[in-house]
Amino acid sequence: MIQVFAFYLFAALTVLSAVLVITARNPVHSVLWLILAFFNAAGLMVLVGAEFIAALLVIVYVGAVAVLFLFVVMMLNIDFAELRTGFVKNFPLGIAIALVLLAELVLGIGAYQVGVMELGSASGTAAPIMGRSNVENIGAVLYRDYLFLFEAAGLILLVAMVGAIVLTHRQRPDGARGHQDIGKQVRRRPEDATVMTQPAVGEGIEL
Amino acid sequence: MTETFQSWGMSYEWAWGLATISGILLIALPLMLAVAMIIYVDRKVWAAINLRRGPNVVGPFGLLQSFADGLKVFLQETIIPSAANKGIFILAPIVTFTVALAAWAVVPFSSTAVLADINVGLLYILAISSLSVYGIVMAGWASNSKYPFFSAMRAAAQMISYEVAIGFILICVVLFAGTYNLNDIVRAQEGFGFGLINAYVIHPLLFPMWVMFFISSLAETQRVPFDLTEAESELVAGYQTEYSSMSFALFWLGEYANILLMCVLNAILFFGGWLPPLNIDLIPWFDIPGIVWLLLKTFFFFFMFSWVMATVPRYRYDQLMRLGWKVFLPISLGFVVVISGYLMATGHYGAAA
């Protein structure tokens, strides 16, 4: 009873907030609706018993990715009028993409109705190990059955990260503006920076 | 608790609902009281270190000071700036407060007193604490004012940075415990040190992790020396600048509830949670309920938080970022590798492979 109620609550809120992501006029509002959609999707994951995936969804998407979205959208001063120009020009392209997505959706549902696909290890058994927690099952699949694919995905991400750092990092030469020598700052002691003097009345001090 | 209600002749659904609601109230209401008293403790400790008296007028020893403040704030007018984004402006303190309370659902107060004894308890805490940045970012943006906005930007960057390090530190604890369930993590610490000490922190590989976790929890809760989001010398009051009355009070309650949560986490993950400190029955302290030990440990960590606040000067923002990304992240990542290697070498996971 309570599960059914929770399912319809989460599902309705997911769909509603997903619609509002598109229709909201203010991009910051859009991102906030998107976060609500993620959050309710995580609730649906909990309902089907995938609590690990739900936690990851919240940690990765809500906790990190969406914060960066929000960060960027808030920083950019977006001109709404300019965004809406070109609607007619881009309309055919948008329709084409929407049709492709719709076709994929229909194909996916059709394939699902035909039968279950045998995803799994080389030996062909992909049945979840019953009686073990989510975390253990996913760990077994990632680190035993698909170890090489998983590591390859990790390597690709590492290369992408190195690339991003190489593109944005610039070495500031010594003495240039903004150059900092952290070791020097940490080593600095009060004796190096301050002097105690007792000048006579009416005299200044030479610095 | 559900069984008790059922024995009174309720159907399972009603009994479950009532048990859950009373469980939530049993945690949330004492927590609010604890927050009020902990603010008082904070001010007293701070004052003692500064050789002042601190609050000492309202009630005996000033004990009722927080309630007087609360009443004052409650009677004030809620001011919403005309340029503010109204909905988000009102929502932001509510989000902060709700998120700060939600994390307490999985905290084990004793071996049985836990609202939701879920398998992924630690991940749940990580997920909820990653949400707490939203209240601040929303407040900063919706205020439509420069200082709150700067504060929100700082908060977003700061909290994401330290969450990464905290994640790796938690993984080290999980590697030792072999579970994400907070209650099982506490149980795994029983007799961990030579069958004598109930704490992970005495392990030479975990002690540095605890030090880093403590510093990261200061940064995650935006306490001194990392309180750059509300650095009053630079940003007035940061994201709270435009807030007044109860919306301001909700930020305060949420902030201190988060601080208490971090103290509890320190106790649970590294100091044996509800277990007594020593695993020997010299004095009959296994008869003392677990919640007393947990609260004593939490109070100790809160004292450390206050102590740091009274003694350490504020970090510069670039130093804060450097500490998170260039010091804590590489060290904690290295420790994950070292600890997994150590556990494999000592046969901790030998049979499983």
Coordinates of C-alpha atoms in Angstrom, one line a residue:
Chain A
M1 CA 0.0 0.0 0.0
I2 CA 2.6 2.5 1.1
Q3 CA 4.9 1.3 -1.7
V4 CA 2.2 2.0 -4.3
F5 CA 1.6 5.4 -2.9
A6 CA 5.4 6.2 -2.8
F7 CA 5.8 4.9 -6.4
Y8 CA 3.1 7.2 -7.7
L9 CA 4.4 10.1 -5.7
F10 CA 8.0 9.7 -7.0
A11 CA 6.9 8.9 -10.5
A12 CA 4.5 11.8 -10.8
L13 CA 7.0 14.2 -9.3
T14 CA 9.8 13.0 -11.7
V15 CA 7.6 13.5 -14.8
L16 CA 6.3 16.9 -13.5
S17 CA 9.7 18.2 -12.7
A18 CA 11.2 16.9 -15.9
V19 CA 8.5 18.9 -17.8
L20 CA 9.2 22.0 -15.7
V21 CA 12.9 21.7 -16.6
I22 CA 12.0 22.4 -20.2
T23 CA 9.2 25.0 -19.6
A24 CA 10.8 27.0 -16.8
R25 CA 11.7 30.5 -18.1
N26 CA 14.7 31.0 -15.7
P27 CA 17.6 28.6 -16.3
V28 CA 18.4 28.5 -12.6
H29 CA 14.9 27.3 -12.0
S30 CA 15.4 24.7 -14.7
V31 CA 18.5 23.3 -12.9
L32 CA 16.6 23.2 -9.6
W33 CA 13.7 21.3 -11.2
L34 CA 16.3 18.9 -12.8
I35 CA 17.7 18.3 -9.3
L36 CA 14.2 17.5 -8.1
A37 CA 13.8 15.1 -11.0
F38 CA 17.1 13.3 -10.1
F39 CA 16.1 13.1 -6.5
N40 CA 12.8 11.5 -7.3
A41 CA 14.4 9.1 -9.7
A42 CA 16.6 8.1 -6.8
G43 CA 13.5 7.5 -4.8
L44 CA 12.2 5.1 -7.6
M45 CA 15.5 3.3 -7.5
V46 CA 15.1 2.7 -3.7
L47 CA 11.6 1.3 -4.4
V48 CA 12.9 -1.3 -6.8
G49 CA 15.5 -2.3 -4.2
A50 CA 18.6 -0.8 -5.9
E51 CA 19.6 1.3 -2.9
F52 CA 23.2 1.5 -4.0
I53 CA 22.4 2.9 -7.4
A54 CA 20.0 5.4 -5.6
A55 CA 22.8 6.6 -3.3
L56 CA 25.2 6.9 -6.3
L57 CA 22.6 8.8 -8.2
V58 CA 22.2 11.4 -5.4
I59 CA 26.0 11.6 -4.7
V60 CA 27.2 11.8 -8.2
Y61 CA 24.4 13.6 -10.1
V62 CA 22.7 15.7 -7.4
G63 CA 25.8 16.2 -5.2
A64 CA 28.4 17.0 -7.8
V65 CA 27.2 17.3 -11.4
A66 CA 24.1 19.4 -10.7
V67 CA 26.0 21.7 -8.3
L68 CA 28.4 22.4 -11.2
F69 CA 25.5 23.0 -13.5
L70 CA 24.0 25.4 -11.0
F71 CA 27.4 27.1 -10.5
V72 CA 27.8 27.7 -14.2
V73 CA 24.2 28.8 -14.8
M74 CA 24.3 31.2 -11.9
M75 CA 27.7 32.7 -13.0
L76 CA 26.6 33.2 -16.6
N77 CA 24.4 36.2 -17.1
I78 CA 22.1 34.6 -19.7
D79 CA 20.2 36.9 -22.0
F80 CA 16.8 35.2 -22.4
A81 CA 15.7 37.2 -25.4
E82 CA 18.8 36.2 -27.3
L83 CA 18.2 32.5 -26.4
R84 CA 14.8 32.5 -28.0
T85 CA 15.8 33.9 -31.3
G86 CA 16.5 31.2 -33.9
F87 CA 13.7 29.0 -32.7
V88 CA 12.1 28.8 -36.1
K89 CA 15.5 28.3 -37.8
N90 CA 16.4 25.4 -35.5
F91 CA 12.9 23.9 -35.4
P92 CA 13.5 21.2 -38.2
L93 CA 16.7 20.0 -36.5
G94 CA 15.0 19.8 -33.1
I95 CA 12.1 17.8 -34.6
A96 CA 14.5 15.4 -36.3
I97 CA 16.4 14.8 -33.0
A98 CA 13.1 14.3 -31.2
L99 CA 11.9 11.8 -33.8
V100 CA 15.2 9.8 -33.4
L101 CA 14.7 9.7 -29.7
L102 CA 11.1 8.6 -30.0
A103 CA 12.1 5.9 -32.5
E104 CA 14.7 4.6 -30.0
L105 CA 12.2 4.7 -27.2
V106 CA 9.7 2.6 -29.3
L107 CA 12.4 0.2 -30.3
G108 CA 13.5 -0.2 -26.7
I109 CA 10.0 -0.9 -25.5
G110 CA 9.4 -3.3 -28.4
A111 CA 12.7 -5.2 -27.6
Y112 CA 11.8 -5.3 -24.0
Q113 CA 8.4 -6.9 -24.7
V114 CA 10.0 -9.7 -26.9
G115 CA 11.9 -11.1 -24.0
V116 CA 14.8 -10.8 -21.6
M117 CA 18.2 -10.2 -23.1
E118 CA 21.0 -12.4 -21.7
L119 CA 23.4 -9.8 -20.4
G120 CA 26.1 -11.4 -18.5
S121 CA 29.6 -12.9 -18.2
A122 CA 31.3 -15.0 -20.8
S123 CA 29.7 -18.1 -19.3
G124 CA 26.3 -16.6 -20.0
T125 CA 25.0 -16.5 -16.4
A126 CA 24.1 -13.0 -15.3
A127 CA 21.6 -13.9 -12.6
P128 CA 22.2 -11.7 -9.6
I129 CA 23.7 -13.6 -6.6
M130 CA 20.7 -13.8 -4.4
G131 CA 21.0 -13.1 -0.7
R132 CA 23.8 -10.7 -1.1
S133 CA 23.6 -7.0 -0.9
N134 CA 23.5 -4.6 -3.9
V135 CA 27.0 -3.4 -3.2
E136 CA 28.4 -6.9 -3.4
N137 CA 26.5 -7.8 -6.6
I138 CA 27.6 -4.6 -8.4
G139 CA 31.2 -5.1 -7.1
A140 CA 31.2 -8.7 -8.4
V141 CA 30.0 -7.6 -11.9
L142 CA 32.3 -4.6 -12.2
Y143 CA 35.5 -6.1 -10.7
R144 CA 35.2 -9.8 -11.7
D145 CA 33.1 -10.2 -14.9
Y146 CA 33.8 -6.9 -16.6
L147 CA 37.1 -5.9 -15.0
F148 CA 38.9 -4.9 -18.3
L149 CA 36.0 -2.9 -19.6
F150 CA 35.7 -1.1 -16.3
E151 CA 39.4 -0.4 -16.1
A152 CA 39.4 0.8 -19.7
A153 CA 36.5 3.2 -18.9
G154 CA 38.5 4.5 -16.0
L155 CA 41.6 5.0 -18.2
I156 CA 39.5 6.9 -20.7
L157 CA 38.2 9.2 -18.0
L158 CA 41.7 9.7 -16.7
V159 CA 43.0 10.7 -20.1
A160 CA 40.1 13.1 -20.4
M161 CA 40.9 14.6 -17.1
V162 CA 44.6 15.0 -17.9
G163 CA 43.6 16.6 -21.2
A164 CA 41.4 19.1 -19.4
I165 CA 44.1 20.0 -17.0
V166 CA 46.7 20.4 -19.7
L167 CA 44.4 22.7 -21.7
T168 CA 43.7 25.0 -18.8
H169 CA 46.9 24.9 -16.8
R170 CA 49.5 27.6 -17.3
Q171 CA 52.7 27.8 -15.4
R172 CA 53.3 31.2 -14.0
P173 CA 57.0 32.1 -14.2
D174 CA 58.7 33.1 -10.9
G175 CA 58.1 36.7 -10.1
A176 CA 55.1 37.1 -12.4
R177 CA 51.9 38.5 -11.0
G178 CA 49.9 35.8 -9.2
H179 CA 52.9 33.5 -8.8
Q180 CA 52.9 31.9 -5.3
D181 CA 55.6 29.9 -3.6
I182 CA 53.6 28.0 -1.0
G183 CA 56.7 26.7 0.8
K184 CA 57.9 30.2 1.2
Q185 CA 54.6 31.4 2.6
V186 CA 54.5 28.6 5.1
R187 CA 58.1 29.1 6.2
R188 CA 57.5 32.8 6.9
R189 CA 57.7 33.6 10.6
P190 CA 56.7 36.7 12.6
E191 CA 60.4 37.6 13.1
D192 CA 60.9 37.9 9.3
A193 CA 57.9 40.1 8.8
T194 CA 57.7 42.4 11.9
V195 CA 60.1 44.6 13.8
M196 CA 59.7 46.1 17.2
T197 CA 61.0 49.6 17.5
Q198 CA 60.7 52.3 20.2
P199 CA 61.3 55.6 18.4
A200 CA 61.8 58.7 20.5
V201 CA 58.9 61.2 20.6
G202 CA 58.8 63.3 17.5
E203 CA 60.9 60.9 15.5
G204 CA 59.8 58.5 12.8
I205 CA 61.4 55.3 11.8
E206 CA 63.2 54.4 8.6
L207 CA 61.9 51.3 6.9
Chain B
M1 CA 8.4 -0.3 18.1
T2 CA 6.1 -1.5 15.3
E3 CA 5.4 -4.7 17.3
T4 CA 4.4 -2.7 20.3
F5 CA 1.9 -0.7 18.4
Q6 CA 0.6 -3.9 16.7
S7 CA 0.1 -5.5 20.1
W8 CA -2.2 -2.6 20.9
G9 CA -4.5 -3.9 18.1
M10 CA -3.4 -1.8 15.1
S11 CA -3.0 -3.1 11.6
Y12 CA 0.6 -3.4 10.4
E13 CA 0.5 -0.4 8.1
W14 CA -0.8 1.9 10.8
A15 CA 1.6 0.5 13.4
W16 CA 4.5 1.0 11.0
G17 CA 3.5 4.5 10.1
L18 CA 3.0 5.5 13.8
A19 CA 6.3 3.8 14.8
T20 CA 8.2 5.7 12.1
I21 CA 6.7 9.0 12.9
S22 CA 7.3 8.6 16.6
G23 CA 10.9 7.5 15.8
I24 CA 11.4 10.6 13.7
L25 CA 10.1 12.8 16.5
L26 CA 12.2 11.0 19.1
I27 CA 15.3 11.9 17.1
A28 CA 14.3 15.3 15.8
L29 CA 13.0 16.9 19.0
P30 CA 15.9 16.0 21.3
L31 CA 18.2 17.0 18.4
M32 CA 16.7 20.5 18.3
L33 CA 17.1 20.8 22.1
A34 CA 20.7 19.5 21.7
V35 CA 21.3 22.2 19.1
A36 CA 20.1 24.9 21.4
M37 CA 22.3 23.7 24.2
I38 CA 25.3 23.1 22.0
I39 CA 25.1 26.7 20.8
Y40 CA 25.3 27.7 24.4
V41 CA 28.3 25.3 25.0
D42 CA 30.0 26.7 21.9
R43 CA 29.7 30.3 23.2
K44 CA 30.8 29.3 26.7
V45 CA 33.9 27.4 25.5
W46 CA 34.8 30.2 23.2
A47 CA 34.3 32.8 26.0
A48 CA 36.4 30.7 28.5
I49 CA 39.3 30.5 26.0
N50 CA 39.0 34.3 25.4
L51 CA 39.0 34.8 29.3
R52 CA 35.4 36.1 29.1
R53 CA 32.3 34.9 30.9
G54 CA 30.1 34.2 27.9
P55 CA 26.3 34.1 28.2
N56 CA 25.5 34.3 31.9
V57 CA 22.3 36.4 32.3
V58 CA 19.3 34.4 31.1
G59 CA 18.6 31.5 33.5
P60 CA 21.1 29.8 35.8
F61 CA 24.6 30.1 34.3
G62 CA 22.9 31.6 31.2
L63 CA 21.6 28.1 30.3
L64 CA 18.4 29.6 28.7
Q65 CA 20.3 32.0 26.5
S66 CA 19.6 30.0 23.3
F67 CA 15.9 29.8 24.0
A68 CA 15.8 33.6 24.6
D69 CA 17.5 34.1 21.3
G70 CA 15.1 31.7 19.6
L71 CA 12.1 33.5 21.0
K72 CA 13.5 36.9 20.0
V73 CA 14.1 35.7 16.4
F74 CA 10.6 34.0 16.3
L75 CA 8.9 37.3 17.1
Q76 CA 10.8 39.3 14.5
E77 CA 9.4 40.1 11.1
T78 CA 10.5 38.0 8.1
I79 CA 11.9 40.5 5.6
I80 CA 12.0 39.4 2.0
P81 CA 14.0 41.8 -0.2
S82 CA 11.9 43.1 -3.1
A83 CA 14.6 42.1 -5.6
A84 CA 14.9 38.6 -4.3
N85 CA 13.7 35.6 -6.1
K86 CA 10.9 34.9 -3.7
G87 CA 10.2 31.2 -3.9
I88 CA 13.8 30.1 -3.8
F89 CA 14.6 32.7 -1.1
I90 CA 12.0 31.1 1.2
L91 CA 12.9 27.6 0.1
A92 CA 16.6 27.9 0.8
P93 CA 16.6 27.8 4.7
I94 CA 13.9 25.1 4.6
V95 CA 16.2 23.0 2.4
T96 CA 19.2 23.5 4.7
F97 CA 17.2 22.6 7.8
T98 CA 15.4 19.6 6.3
V99 CA 18.6 18.1 4.9
A100 CA 20.4 18.6 8.2
L101 CA 17.7 16.6 9.9
A102 CA 17.4 13.9 7.2
A103 CA 20.9 12.6 7.7
W104 CA 20.1 11.6 11.3
A105 CA 17.8 8.8 10.1
V106 CA 20.7 6.3 9.8
V107 CA 22.7 7.3 12.9
P108 CA 22.9 4.4 15.3
F109 CA 22.5 5.7 18.9
S110 CA 22.9 2.2 20.3
S111 CA 22.9 -1.3 18.8
T112 CA 19.1 -1.2 18.4
A113 CA 18.2 2.5 18.5
V114 CA 18.4 3.4 14.9
L115 CA 15.6 4.7 12.7
A116 CA 16.7 3.1 9.4
D117 CA 19.3 0.4 9.7
I118 CA 20.0 0.3 6.0
N119 CA 22.8 -1.4 4.2
V120 CA 24.2 1.7 2.5
G121 CA 24.0 3.9 5.6
L122 CA 27.4 5.5 5.1
L123 CA 26.5 6.3 1.4
Y124 CA 23.2 7.7 2.5
I125 CA 25.1 10.1 4.9
L126 CA 27.4 11.0 2.1
A127 CA 24.5 11.7 -0.3
I128 CA 22.6 13.8 2.2
S129 CA 25.6 15.8 3.2
S130 CA 26.3 16.5 -0.5
L131 CA 22.8 18.0 -0.6
S132 CA 23.5 20.5 2.1
V133 CA 25.3 22.8 -0.3
Y134 CA 22.0 23.5 -2.1
G135 CA 20.5 25.5 0.7
I136 CA 23.5 27.8 0.8
V137 CA 23.8 28.2 -3.0
M138 CA 20.0 28.8 -3.4
A139 CA 20.1 31.4 -0.6
G140 CA 23.1 33.1 -2.1
W141 CA 21.6 33.3 -5.6
A142 CA 18.0 34.1 -4.6
S143 CA 19.1 37.0 -2.3
N144 CA 20.1 38.9 -5.5
S145 CA 22.8 40.7 -3.7
K146 CA 26.6 40.7 -4.1
Y147 CA 27.9 39.4 -0.8
P148 CA 25.5 36.4 -0.5
F149 CA 26.3 35.5 -4.1
F150 CA 30.1 35.5 -3.5
S151 CA 29.4 33.4 -0.4
A152 CA 27.4 30.9 -2.4
M153 CA 30.1 30.5 -5.0
R154 CA 32.7 29.9 -2.2
A155 CA 30.4 27.4 -0.5
A156 CA 29.8 25.4 -3.6
A157 CA 33.5 25.1 -4.5
Q158 CA 34.5 24.5 -0.9
M159 CA 32.0 21.8 -0.1
I160 CA 32.6 19.9 -3.3
S161 CA 36.3 19.9 -2.8
Y162 CA 36.2 18.5 0.7
E163 CA 33.6 15.9 -0.1
V164 CA 36.0 14.3 -2.5
A165 CA 38.6 13.9 0.3
I166 CA 35.9 12.7 2.8
G167 CA 34.7 10.1 0.3
F168 CA 38.2 8.6 0.1
I169 CA 38.6 8.7 3.9
L170 CA 35.3 6.9 4.3
I171 CA 36.4 4.3 1.8
C172 CA 39.4 3.5 4.1
V173 CA 37.0 2.9 7.0
V174 CA 34.8 0.8 4.8
L175 CA 37.8 -1.3 3.7
F176 CA 38.5 -2.1 7.3
A177 CA 34.9 -2.8 8.3
G178 CA 33.8 -4.5 5.1
T179 CA 30.4 -2.9 5.2
Y180 CA 28.5 0.3 4.6
N181 CA 26.1 -0.3 7.5
L182 CA 27.0 2.1 10.3
N183 CA 25.9 -0.3 13.0
D184 CA 28.2 -3.0 11.6
I185 CA 31.0 -0.5 11.3
V186 CA 30.7 0.1 15.0
R187 CA 30.5 -3.6 15.8
A188 CA 33.6 -4.2 13.7
Q189 CA 35.5 -1.9 16.1
E190 CA 34.8 -4.1 19.1
G191 CA 38.2 -5.1 20.5
F192 CA 40.0 -3.8 17.4
G193 CA 43.1 -2.7 19.3
F194 CA 44.7 -5.8 20.7
G195 CA 41.2 -7.0 21.9
L196 CA 41.3 -4.1 24.3
I197 CA 40.4 -0.8 22.7
N198 CA 37.2 -0.3 20.8
A199 CA 38.3 2.3 18.3
Y200 CA 39.7 2.3 14.7
V201 CA 41.7 5.4 15.4
I202 CA 44.5 3.6 17.2
H203 CA 45.6 1.8 14.0
P204 CA 48.6 3.6 12.6
L205 CA 47.1 3.6 9.1
L206 CA 43.8 5.0 10.3
F207 CA 45.0 7.7 12.7
P208 CA 46.1 10.1 9.9
M209 CA 42.8 9.4 8.2
W210 CA 41.0 10.5 11.3
V211 CA 43.0 13.7 11.5
M212 CA 42.2 14.4 7.9
F213 CA 38.5 13.5 8.5
F214 CA 38.3 15.9 11.4
I215 CA 39.8 18.8 9.4
S216 CA 37.6 18.0 6.5
S217 CA 34.5 17.9 8.7
L218 CA 35.5 21.4 9.8
A219 CA 35.6 22.5 6.2
E220 CA 32.4 20.6 5.3
T221 CA 30.4 22.3 8.0
Q222 CA 32.1 25.7 7.3
R223 CA 33.5 26.1 10.8
V224 CA 36.5 28.2 11.7
P225 CA 39.2 28.1 10.2
F226 CA 37.2 27.4 7.0
D227 CA 34.3 29.7 7.6
L228 CA 34.9 31.6 4.4
T229 CA 31.3 31.5 3.4
E230 CA 30.3 33.8 6.2
A231 CA 33.6 35.6 6.7
E232 CA 32.3 38.7 8.4
S233 CA 35.4 40.7 7.6
E234 CA 34.9 40.2 3.9
L235 CA 31.3 39.2 3.2
V236 CA 29.1 40.8 6.0
A237 CA 27.3 37.6 7.0
G238 CA 27.7 35.7 3.7
Y239 CA 24.7 33.9 2.4
Q240 CA 22.7 34.9 5.5
T241 CA 23.1 38.6 4.9
E242 CA 19.6 39.2 3.6
Y243 CA 17.8 36.8 6.0
S244 CA 16.0 37.7 9.1
S245 CA 13.7 36.1 11.7
M246 CA 12.9 32.4 11.5
S247 CA 14.5 31.9 8.1
F248 CA 17.8 33.1 9.6
A249 CA 17.2 30.8 12.6
L250 CA 16.6 27.8 10.3
F251 CA 20.0 28.4 8.8
W252 CA 21.5 28.4 12.3
L253 CA 19.7 25.3 13.4
G254 CA 20.7 23.5 10.2
E255 CA 24.3 24.5 10.5
Y256 CA 24.6 23.3 14.1
A257 CA 22.7 20.1 13.4
N258 CA 25.3 19.5 10.6
I259 CA 28.1 20.1 13.0
L260 CA 26.7 17.7 15.5
L261 CA 26.3 15.1 12.7
M262 CA 30.0 15.5 11.8
C263 CA 30.9 15.0 15.5
V264 CA 28.7 11.9 15.7
L265 CA 30.4 10.6 12.5
N266 CA 33.8 11.1 14.0
A267 CA 32.7 9.1 17.0
I268 CA 31.1 6.3 15.0
L269 CA 33.7 5.8 12.3
F270 CA 36.9 6.2 14.3
F271 CA 36.1 6.0 18.0
G272 CA 33.8 3.1 18.4
G273 CA 30.4 4.8 18.4
W274 CA 28.2 3.4 21.1
L275 CA 30.8 1.0 22.4
P276 CA 32.6 1.8 25.6
P277 CA 36.2 2.9 25.0
L278 CA 37.9 -0.2 26.5
N279 CA 36.7 -3.7 25.8
I280 CA 37.4 -5.0 29.4
D281 CA 34.8 -5.4 32.0
L282 CA 36.8 -3.9 34.9
I283 CA 34.0 -1.7 36.0
P284 CA 30.5 -2.7 34.9
W285 CA 30.4 -0.2 32.0
F286 CA 28.8 -2.6 29.6
D287 CA 25.7 -1.9 31.6
I288 CA 25.8 1.8 30.7
P289 CA 23.5 2.2 27.7
G290 CA 25.4 2.7 24.4
I291 CA 23.7 6.1 23.8
V292 CA 25.6 7.6 26.8
W293 CA 28.9 6.6 25.3
L294 CA 28.0 7.9 21.9
L295 CA 26.8 11.3 23.3
L296 CA 29.9 11.6 25.5
K297 CA 32.2 11.0 22.5
T298 CA 30.1 13.4 20.4
F299 CA 30.4 16.1 23.1
F300 CA 34.1 15.6 23.2
F301 CA 34.3 16.2 19.5
F302 CA 32.1 19.2 19.7
F303 CA 34.4 20.6 22.4
M304 CA 37.3 20.1 19.9
F305 CA 35.3 22.0 17.3
S306 CA 34.8 24.9 19.7
W307 CA 38.4 24.8 20.7
V308 CA 39.5 25.1 17.1
M309 CA 37.1 28.0 16.6
A310 CA 38.6 29.9 19.5
T311 CA 42.2 29.4 18.6
V312 CA 42.8 29.1 14.9
P313 CA 42.8 32.1 12.5
R314 CA 40.8 31.9 9.3
Y315 CA 42.3 30.4 6.1
R316 CA 42.8 32.3 3.0
Y317 CA 40.6 31.1 0.2
D318 CA 43.3 29.8 -2.1
Q319 CA 45.0 28.1 0.8
L320 CA 41.7 26.3 1.6
M321 CA 41.4 25.1 -2.0
R322 CA 45.1 24.0 -2.0
L323 CA 44.6 22.1 1.2
G324 CA 41.6 20.2 -0.2
W325 CA 42.9 19.4 -3.7
K326 CA 46.6 19.3 -3.4
V327 CA 47.1 17.9 0.1
F328 CA 44.1 15.9 1.3
L329 CA 43.1 14.4 -2.0
P330 CA 46.5 12.9 -3.0
I331 CA 47.1 11.7 0.6
S332 CA 43.7 10.1 1.1
L333 CA 43.9 8.5 -2.4
G334 CA 47.4 7.1 -1.5
F335 CA 46.0 5.8 1.8
V336 CA 43.2 4.0 0.0
V337 CA 45.9 2.1 -2.0
V338 CA 48.1 1.5 1.0
I339 CA 45.3 0.3 3.2
S340 CA 43.9 -2.0 0.6
G341 CA 47.4 -3.4 0.1
Y342 CA 47.9 -3.8 3.8
L343 CA 44.6 -5.6 4.2
M344 CA 45.3 -8.0 1.4
A345 CA 48.8 -8.7 2.7
T346 CA 47.6 -9.4 6.2
G347 CA 44.9 -11.8 4.9
H348 CA 42.0 -9.6 5.8
Y349 CA 40.3 -10.5 2.5
G350 CA 42.4 -13.6 1.8
A351 CA 39.5 -16.1 1.9
A352 CA 37.2 -14.0 -0.2
A353 CA 39.4 -14.0 -3.3

